[in-house]
mmCIF file of C-alpha atoms in Angstrom:
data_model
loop_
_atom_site.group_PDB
_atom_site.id
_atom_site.type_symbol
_atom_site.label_atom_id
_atom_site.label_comp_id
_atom_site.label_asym_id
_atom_site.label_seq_id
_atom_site.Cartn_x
_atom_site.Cartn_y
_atom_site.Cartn_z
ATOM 1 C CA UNK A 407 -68.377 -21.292 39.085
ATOM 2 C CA UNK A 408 -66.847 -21.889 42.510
ATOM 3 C CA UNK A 409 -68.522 -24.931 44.329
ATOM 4 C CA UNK A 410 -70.653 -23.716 47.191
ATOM 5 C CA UNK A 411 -70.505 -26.727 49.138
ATOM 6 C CA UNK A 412 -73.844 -28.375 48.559
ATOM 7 C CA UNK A 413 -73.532 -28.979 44.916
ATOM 8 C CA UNK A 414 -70.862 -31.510 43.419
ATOM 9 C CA UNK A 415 -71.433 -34.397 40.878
ATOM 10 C CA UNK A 416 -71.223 -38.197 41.278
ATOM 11 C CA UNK A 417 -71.265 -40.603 44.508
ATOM 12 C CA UNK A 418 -71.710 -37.633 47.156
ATOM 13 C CA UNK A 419 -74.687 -36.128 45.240
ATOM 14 C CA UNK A 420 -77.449 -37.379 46.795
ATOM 15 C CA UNK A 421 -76.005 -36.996 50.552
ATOM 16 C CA UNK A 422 -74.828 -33.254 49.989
ATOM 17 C CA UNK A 423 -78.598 -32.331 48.899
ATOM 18 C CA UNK A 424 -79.986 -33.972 51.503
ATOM 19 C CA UNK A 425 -78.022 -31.837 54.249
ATOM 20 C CA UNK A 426 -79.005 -29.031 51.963
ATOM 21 C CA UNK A 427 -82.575 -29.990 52.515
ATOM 22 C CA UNK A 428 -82.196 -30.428 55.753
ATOM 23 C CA UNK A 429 -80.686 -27.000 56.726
ATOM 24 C CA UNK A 430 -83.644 -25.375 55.166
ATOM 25 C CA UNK A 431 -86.729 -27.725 55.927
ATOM 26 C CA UNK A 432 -88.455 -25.327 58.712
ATOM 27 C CA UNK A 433 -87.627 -22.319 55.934
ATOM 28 C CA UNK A 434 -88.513 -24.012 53.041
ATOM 29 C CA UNK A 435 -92.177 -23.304 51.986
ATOM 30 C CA UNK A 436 -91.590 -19.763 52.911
ATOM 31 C CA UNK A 437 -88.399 -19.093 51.171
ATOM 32 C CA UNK A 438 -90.520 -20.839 48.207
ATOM 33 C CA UNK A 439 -93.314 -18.403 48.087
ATOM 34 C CA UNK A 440 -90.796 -15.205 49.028
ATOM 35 C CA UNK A 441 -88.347 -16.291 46.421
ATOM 36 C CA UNK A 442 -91.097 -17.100 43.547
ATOM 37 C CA UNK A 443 -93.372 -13.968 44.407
ATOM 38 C CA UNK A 444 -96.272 -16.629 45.273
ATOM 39 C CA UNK A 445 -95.774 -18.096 41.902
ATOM 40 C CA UNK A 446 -94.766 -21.821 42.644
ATOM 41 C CA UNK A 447 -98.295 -22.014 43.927
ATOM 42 C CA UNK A 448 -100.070 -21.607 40.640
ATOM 43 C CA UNK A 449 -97.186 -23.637 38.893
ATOM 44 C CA UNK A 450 -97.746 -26.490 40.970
ATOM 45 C CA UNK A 451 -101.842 -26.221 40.620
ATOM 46 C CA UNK A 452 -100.829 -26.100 36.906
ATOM 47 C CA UNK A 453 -98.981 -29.616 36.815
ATOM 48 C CA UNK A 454 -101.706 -30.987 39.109
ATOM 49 C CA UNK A 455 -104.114 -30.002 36.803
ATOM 50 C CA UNK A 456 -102.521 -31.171 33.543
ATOM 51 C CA UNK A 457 -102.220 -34.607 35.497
ATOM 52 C CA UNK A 458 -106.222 -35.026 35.025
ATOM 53 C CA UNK A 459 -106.783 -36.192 38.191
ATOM 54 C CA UNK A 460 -109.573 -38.440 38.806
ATOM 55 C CA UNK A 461 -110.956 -39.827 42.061
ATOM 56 C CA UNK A 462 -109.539 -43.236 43.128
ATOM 57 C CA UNK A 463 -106.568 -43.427 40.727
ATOM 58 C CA UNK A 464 -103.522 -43.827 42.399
ATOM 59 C CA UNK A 465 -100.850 -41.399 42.455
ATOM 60 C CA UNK A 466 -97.352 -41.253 43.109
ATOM 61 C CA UNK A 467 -95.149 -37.447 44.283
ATOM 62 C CA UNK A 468 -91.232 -38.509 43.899
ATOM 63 C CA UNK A 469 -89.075 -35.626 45.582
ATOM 64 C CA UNK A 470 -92.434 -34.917 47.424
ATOM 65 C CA UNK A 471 -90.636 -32.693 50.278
ATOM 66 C CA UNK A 472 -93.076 -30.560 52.275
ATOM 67 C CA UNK A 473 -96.229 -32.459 50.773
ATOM 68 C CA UNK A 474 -97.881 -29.978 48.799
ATOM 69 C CA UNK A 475 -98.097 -31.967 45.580
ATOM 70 C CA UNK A 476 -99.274 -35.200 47.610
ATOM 71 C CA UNK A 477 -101.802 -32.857 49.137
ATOM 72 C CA UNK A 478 -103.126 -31.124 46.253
ATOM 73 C CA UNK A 479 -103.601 -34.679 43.974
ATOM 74 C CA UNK A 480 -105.256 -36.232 47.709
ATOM 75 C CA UNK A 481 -107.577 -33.453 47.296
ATOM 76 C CA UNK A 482 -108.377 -34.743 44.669
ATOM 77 C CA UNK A 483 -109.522 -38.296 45.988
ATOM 78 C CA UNK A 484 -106.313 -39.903 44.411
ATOM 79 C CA UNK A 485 -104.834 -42.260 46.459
ATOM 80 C CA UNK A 486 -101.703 -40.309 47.069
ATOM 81 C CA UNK A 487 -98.210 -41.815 47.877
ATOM 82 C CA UNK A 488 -95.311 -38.559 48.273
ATOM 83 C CA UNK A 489 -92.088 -40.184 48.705
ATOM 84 C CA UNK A 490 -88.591 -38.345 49.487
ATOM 85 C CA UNK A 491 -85.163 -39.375 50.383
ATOM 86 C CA UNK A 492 -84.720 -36.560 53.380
ATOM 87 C CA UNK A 493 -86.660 -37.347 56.913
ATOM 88 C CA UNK A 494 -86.944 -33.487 57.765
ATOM 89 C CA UNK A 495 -89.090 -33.002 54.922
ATOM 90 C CA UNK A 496 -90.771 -35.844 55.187
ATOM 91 C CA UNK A 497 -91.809 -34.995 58.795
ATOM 92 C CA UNK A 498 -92.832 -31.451 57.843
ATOM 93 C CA UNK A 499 -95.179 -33.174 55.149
ATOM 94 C CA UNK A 500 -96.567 -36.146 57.724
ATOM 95 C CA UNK A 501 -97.284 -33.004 59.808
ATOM 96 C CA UNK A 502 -99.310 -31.367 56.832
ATOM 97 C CA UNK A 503 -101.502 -34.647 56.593
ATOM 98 C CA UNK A 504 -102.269 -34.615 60.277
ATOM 99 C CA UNK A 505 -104.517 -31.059 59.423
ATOM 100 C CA UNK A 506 -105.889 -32.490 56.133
ATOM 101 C CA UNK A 507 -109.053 -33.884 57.440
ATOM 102 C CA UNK A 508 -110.066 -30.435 59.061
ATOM 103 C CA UNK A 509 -109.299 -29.277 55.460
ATOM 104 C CA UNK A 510 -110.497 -32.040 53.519
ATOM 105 C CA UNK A 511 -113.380 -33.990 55.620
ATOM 106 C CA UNK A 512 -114.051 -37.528 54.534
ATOM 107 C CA UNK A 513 -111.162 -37.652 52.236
ATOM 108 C CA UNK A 514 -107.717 -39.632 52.582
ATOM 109 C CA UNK A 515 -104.389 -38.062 53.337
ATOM 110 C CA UNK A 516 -101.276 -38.931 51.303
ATOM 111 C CA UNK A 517 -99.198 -41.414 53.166
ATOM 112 C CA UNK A 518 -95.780 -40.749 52.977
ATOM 113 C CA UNK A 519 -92.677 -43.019 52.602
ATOM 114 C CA UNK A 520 -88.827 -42.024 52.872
ATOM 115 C CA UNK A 521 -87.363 -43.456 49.496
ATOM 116 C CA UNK A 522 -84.848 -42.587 46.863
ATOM 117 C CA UNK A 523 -85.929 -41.462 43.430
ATOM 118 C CA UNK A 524 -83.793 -43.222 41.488
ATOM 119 C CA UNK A 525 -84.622 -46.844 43.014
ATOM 120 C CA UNK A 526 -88.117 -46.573 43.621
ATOM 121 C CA UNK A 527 -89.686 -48.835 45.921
ATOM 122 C CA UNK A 528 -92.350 -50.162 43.688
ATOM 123 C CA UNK A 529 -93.275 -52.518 41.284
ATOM 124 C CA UNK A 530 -93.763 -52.203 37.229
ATOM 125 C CA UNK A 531 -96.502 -49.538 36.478
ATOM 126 C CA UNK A 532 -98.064 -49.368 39.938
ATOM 127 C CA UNK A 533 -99.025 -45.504 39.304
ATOM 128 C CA UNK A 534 -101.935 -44.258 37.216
ATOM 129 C CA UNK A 535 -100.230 -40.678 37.700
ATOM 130 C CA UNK A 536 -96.746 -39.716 38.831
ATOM 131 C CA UNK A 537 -95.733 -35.986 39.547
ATOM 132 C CA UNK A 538 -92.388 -34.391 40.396
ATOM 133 C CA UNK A 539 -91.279 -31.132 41.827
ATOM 134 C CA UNK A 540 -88.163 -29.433 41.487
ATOM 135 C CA UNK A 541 -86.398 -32.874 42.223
ATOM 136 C CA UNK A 542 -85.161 -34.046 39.139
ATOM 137 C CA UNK A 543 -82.543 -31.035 38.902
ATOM 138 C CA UNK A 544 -81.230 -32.608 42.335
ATOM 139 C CA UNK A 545 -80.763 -36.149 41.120
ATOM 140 C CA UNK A 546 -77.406 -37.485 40.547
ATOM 141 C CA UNK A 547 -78.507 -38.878 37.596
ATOM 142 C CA UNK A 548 -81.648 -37.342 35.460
ATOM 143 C CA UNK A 549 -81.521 -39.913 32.852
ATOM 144 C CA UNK A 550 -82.264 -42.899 35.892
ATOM 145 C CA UNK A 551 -84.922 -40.618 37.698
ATOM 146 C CA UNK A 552 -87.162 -40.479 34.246
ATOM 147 C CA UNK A 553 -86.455 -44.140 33.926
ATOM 148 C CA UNK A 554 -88.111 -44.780 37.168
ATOM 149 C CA UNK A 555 -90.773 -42.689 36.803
ATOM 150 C CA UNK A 556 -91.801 -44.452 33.867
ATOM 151 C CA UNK A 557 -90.951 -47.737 35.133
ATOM 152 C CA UNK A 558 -93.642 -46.974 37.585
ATOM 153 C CA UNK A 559 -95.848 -45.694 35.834
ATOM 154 C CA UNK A 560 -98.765 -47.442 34.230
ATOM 155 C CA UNK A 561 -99.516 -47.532 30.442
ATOM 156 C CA UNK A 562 -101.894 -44.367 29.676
ATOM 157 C CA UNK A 563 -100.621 -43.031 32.881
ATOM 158 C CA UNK A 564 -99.851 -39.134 32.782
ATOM 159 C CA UNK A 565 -96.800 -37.478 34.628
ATOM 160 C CA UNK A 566 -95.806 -33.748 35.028
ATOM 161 C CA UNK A 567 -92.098 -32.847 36.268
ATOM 162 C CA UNK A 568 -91.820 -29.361 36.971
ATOM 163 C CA UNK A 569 -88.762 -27.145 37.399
ATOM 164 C CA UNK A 570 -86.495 -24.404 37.172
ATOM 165 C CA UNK A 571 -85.082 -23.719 33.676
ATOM 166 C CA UNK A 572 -83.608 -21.500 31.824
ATOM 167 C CA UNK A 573 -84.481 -18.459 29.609
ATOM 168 C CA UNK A 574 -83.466 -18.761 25.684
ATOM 169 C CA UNK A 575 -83.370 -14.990 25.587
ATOM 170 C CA UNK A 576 -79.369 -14.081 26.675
ATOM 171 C CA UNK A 577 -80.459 -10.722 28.421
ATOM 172 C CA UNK A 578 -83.169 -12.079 30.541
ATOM 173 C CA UNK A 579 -81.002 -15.040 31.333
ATOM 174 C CA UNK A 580 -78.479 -12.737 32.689
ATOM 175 C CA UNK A 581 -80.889 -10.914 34.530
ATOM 176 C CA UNK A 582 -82.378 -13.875 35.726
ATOM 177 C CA UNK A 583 -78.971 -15.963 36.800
ATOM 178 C CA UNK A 584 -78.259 -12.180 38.744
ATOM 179 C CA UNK A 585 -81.685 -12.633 40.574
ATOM 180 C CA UNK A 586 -80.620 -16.264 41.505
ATOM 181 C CA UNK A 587 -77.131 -15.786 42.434
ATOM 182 C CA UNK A 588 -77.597 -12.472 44.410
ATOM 183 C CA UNK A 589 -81.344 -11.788 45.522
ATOM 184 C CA UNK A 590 -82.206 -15.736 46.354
ATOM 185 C CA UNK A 591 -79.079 -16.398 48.280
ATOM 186 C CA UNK A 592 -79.299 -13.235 50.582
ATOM 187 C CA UNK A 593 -82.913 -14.439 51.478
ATOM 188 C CA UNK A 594 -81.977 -17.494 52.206
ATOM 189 C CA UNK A 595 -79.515 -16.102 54.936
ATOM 190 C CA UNK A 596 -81.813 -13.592 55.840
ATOM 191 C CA UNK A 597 -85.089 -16.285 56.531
ATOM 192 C CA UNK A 598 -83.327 -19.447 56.853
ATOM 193 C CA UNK A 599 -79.393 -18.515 57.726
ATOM 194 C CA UNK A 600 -78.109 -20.460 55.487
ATOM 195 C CA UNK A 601 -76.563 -18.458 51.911
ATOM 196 C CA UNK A 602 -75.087 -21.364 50.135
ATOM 197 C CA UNK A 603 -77.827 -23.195 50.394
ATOM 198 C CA UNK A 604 -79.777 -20.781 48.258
ATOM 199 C CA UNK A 605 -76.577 -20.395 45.826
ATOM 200 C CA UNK A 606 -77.103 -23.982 44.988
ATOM 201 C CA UNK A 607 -79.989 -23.529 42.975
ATOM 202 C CA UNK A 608 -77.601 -21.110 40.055
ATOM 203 C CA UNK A 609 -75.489 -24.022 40.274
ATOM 204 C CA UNK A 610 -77.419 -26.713 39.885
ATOM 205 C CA UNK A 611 -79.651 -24.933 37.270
ATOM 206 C CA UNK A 612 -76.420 -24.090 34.650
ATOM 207 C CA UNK A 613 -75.619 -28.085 35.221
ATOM 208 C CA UNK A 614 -79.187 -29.130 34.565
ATOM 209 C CA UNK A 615 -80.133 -30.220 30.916
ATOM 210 C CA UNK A 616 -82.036 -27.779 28.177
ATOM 211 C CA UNK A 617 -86.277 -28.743 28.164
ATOM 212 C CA UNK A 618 -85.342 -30.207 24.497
ATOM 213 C CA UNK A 619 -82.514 -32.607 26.325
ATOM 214 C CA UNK A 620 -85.252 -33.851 28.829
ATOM 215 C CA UNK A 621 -87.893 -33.964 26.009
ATOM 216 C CA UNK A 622 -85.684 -36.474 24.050
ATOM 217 C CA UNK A 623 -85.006 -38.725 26.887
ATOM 218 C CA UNK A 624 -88.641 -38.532 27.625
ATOM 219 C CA UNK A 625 -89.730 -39.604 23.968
ATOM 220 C CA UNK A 626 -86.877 -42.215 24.131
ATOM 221 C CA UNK A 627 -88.297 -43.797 27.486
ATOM 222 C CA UNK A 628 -91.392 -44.611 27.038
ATOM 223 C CA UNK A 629 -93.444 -41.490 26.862
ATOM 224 C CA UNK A 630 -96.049 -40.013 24.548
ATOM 225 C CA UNK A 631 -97.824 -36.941 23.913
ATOM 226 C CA UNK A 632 -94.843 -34.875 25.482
ATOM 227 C CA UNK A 633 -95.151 -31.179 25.919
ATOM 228 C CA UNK A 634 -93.415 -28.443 27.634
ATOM 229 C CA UNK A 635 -95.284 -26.119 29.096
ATOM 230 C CA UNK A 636 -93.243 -22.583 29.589
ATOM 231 C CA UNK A 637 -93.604 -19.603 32.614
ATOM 232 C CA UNK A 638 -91.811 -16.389 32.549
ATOM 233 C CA UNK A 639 -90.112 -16.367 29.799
ATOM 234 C CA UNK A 640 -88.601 -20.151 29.954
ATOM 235 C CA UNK A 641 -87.567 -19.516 33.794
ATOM 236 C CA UNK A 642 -90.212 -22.342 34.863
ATOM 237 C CA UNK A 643 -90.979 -25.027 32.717
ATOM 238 C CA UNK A 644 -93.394 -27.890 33.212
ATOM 239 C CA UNK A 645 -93.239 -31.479 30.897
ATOM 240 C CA UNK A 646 -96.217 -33.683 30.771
ATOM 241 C CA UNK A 647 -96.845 -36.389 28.935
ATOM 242 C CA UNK A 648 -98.186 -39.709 29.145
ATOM 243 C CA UNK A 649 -97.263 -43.581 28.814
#
């Protein structure tokens, strides 16, 4: 598959995804609910919810870009830290928190903190949850960004990552790798002008390693209790676990 300018491996990962991120940031949460019918919504309630959040625990949102996550688990009462490594999403999410307390009276907003996922800014198990969202597909390195997570996180703590995947089924993987390589992409020009930004999730997605790969590392890392939780099919998938 030709290179669409966004995604390439190694050193010039993490900067390429970043000006993807930024190209989209004032698009993005629309483009989200246009391109997922609505659906990333409930998927992200979902993960929240399997997280058991309890009031005054502290939780951490890697790859937190709008602030959705951080707002739902500050909702909550968790004491909610969203971090992510691009400052136009992070300014779209501080801008989120500034409404919260209309939404939310008497509760705190998540603070947010620009950071990179795969050298966290935080001490041995400071987290008693950590939750990620469609960011560990966009890491350079998957195998350091669940290393980190559960560096961070604290014995007993619980973590969801959620993400694209891929169907086992060959026909509705081909229908689905059409969707994302012809439908997705001409929204993305259509509501945010920018097509190869939208090709880049096909690309990343047939690079991106099987739920059973990410199980495994899981299991090998530190985690217990792992389960993968499947939507559509095996086009969404969601892993939880604990410490």
């Amino acid at each position: 598959m030709r290179h669409n300018g966004y995604y390439v491996e190694g050193e010039d990962r993490a900067s390429r995804v970043s000006a993807l991120f930024s190209s989209i940031a004032s698009k993005y949460d629309l483009i989200n609910d246009l391109q997922s019918f609505f659906l990333h919504r409930y998927w992200k309630h979902y993960a929240v919810t399997l997280l058991k959040p309890q009031s005054h625990l502290k939780a951490l949102d890697i790859c937190c870009g709008t602030g959705d996550v951080a707002e739902l688990l500050a909702s909550k009462e968790l004491t909610t830290v969203g971090l992510d490594f691009n400052q136009d999403m992070l300014n779209l999410a501080k801008a989120r928190s500034e409404s919260f307390s209309i939404k939310f009276p008497g509760l705190k907003p998540a603070e947010y903190l620009l950071g990179d996922a795969l050298s966290l800014p935080f001490g041995d198990a400071s987290f008693d949850r950590v939750s990620m969202s469609y960011g560990l597909r966009n890491l350079a390195s998957f195998e350091n960004g669940i290393s980190e997570m559960m560096r961070v996180l604290k014995p007993g703590g619980r973590f969801t990552i959620l993400d694209f995947s891929r169907p086992n089924n060959q026909t509705l993987r081909k229908l689905y790798f059409s969707y994302l390589s012809i439908s997705v992409p001409l929204l993305g020009m259509i509501v945010a002008g920018d097509k190869s930004a939208y090709d880049y999730i096909l690309e990343s997605l047939i690079k991106y390693p099987s739920p059973t790969t990410i199980e495994k590392f899981l299991l090998d890392h530190g985690a217990d209790k792992v389960h993968c939780h499947s939507f559509l099919a095996g086009v969404m998938t969601i892993h939880s676990g604990q410490k």
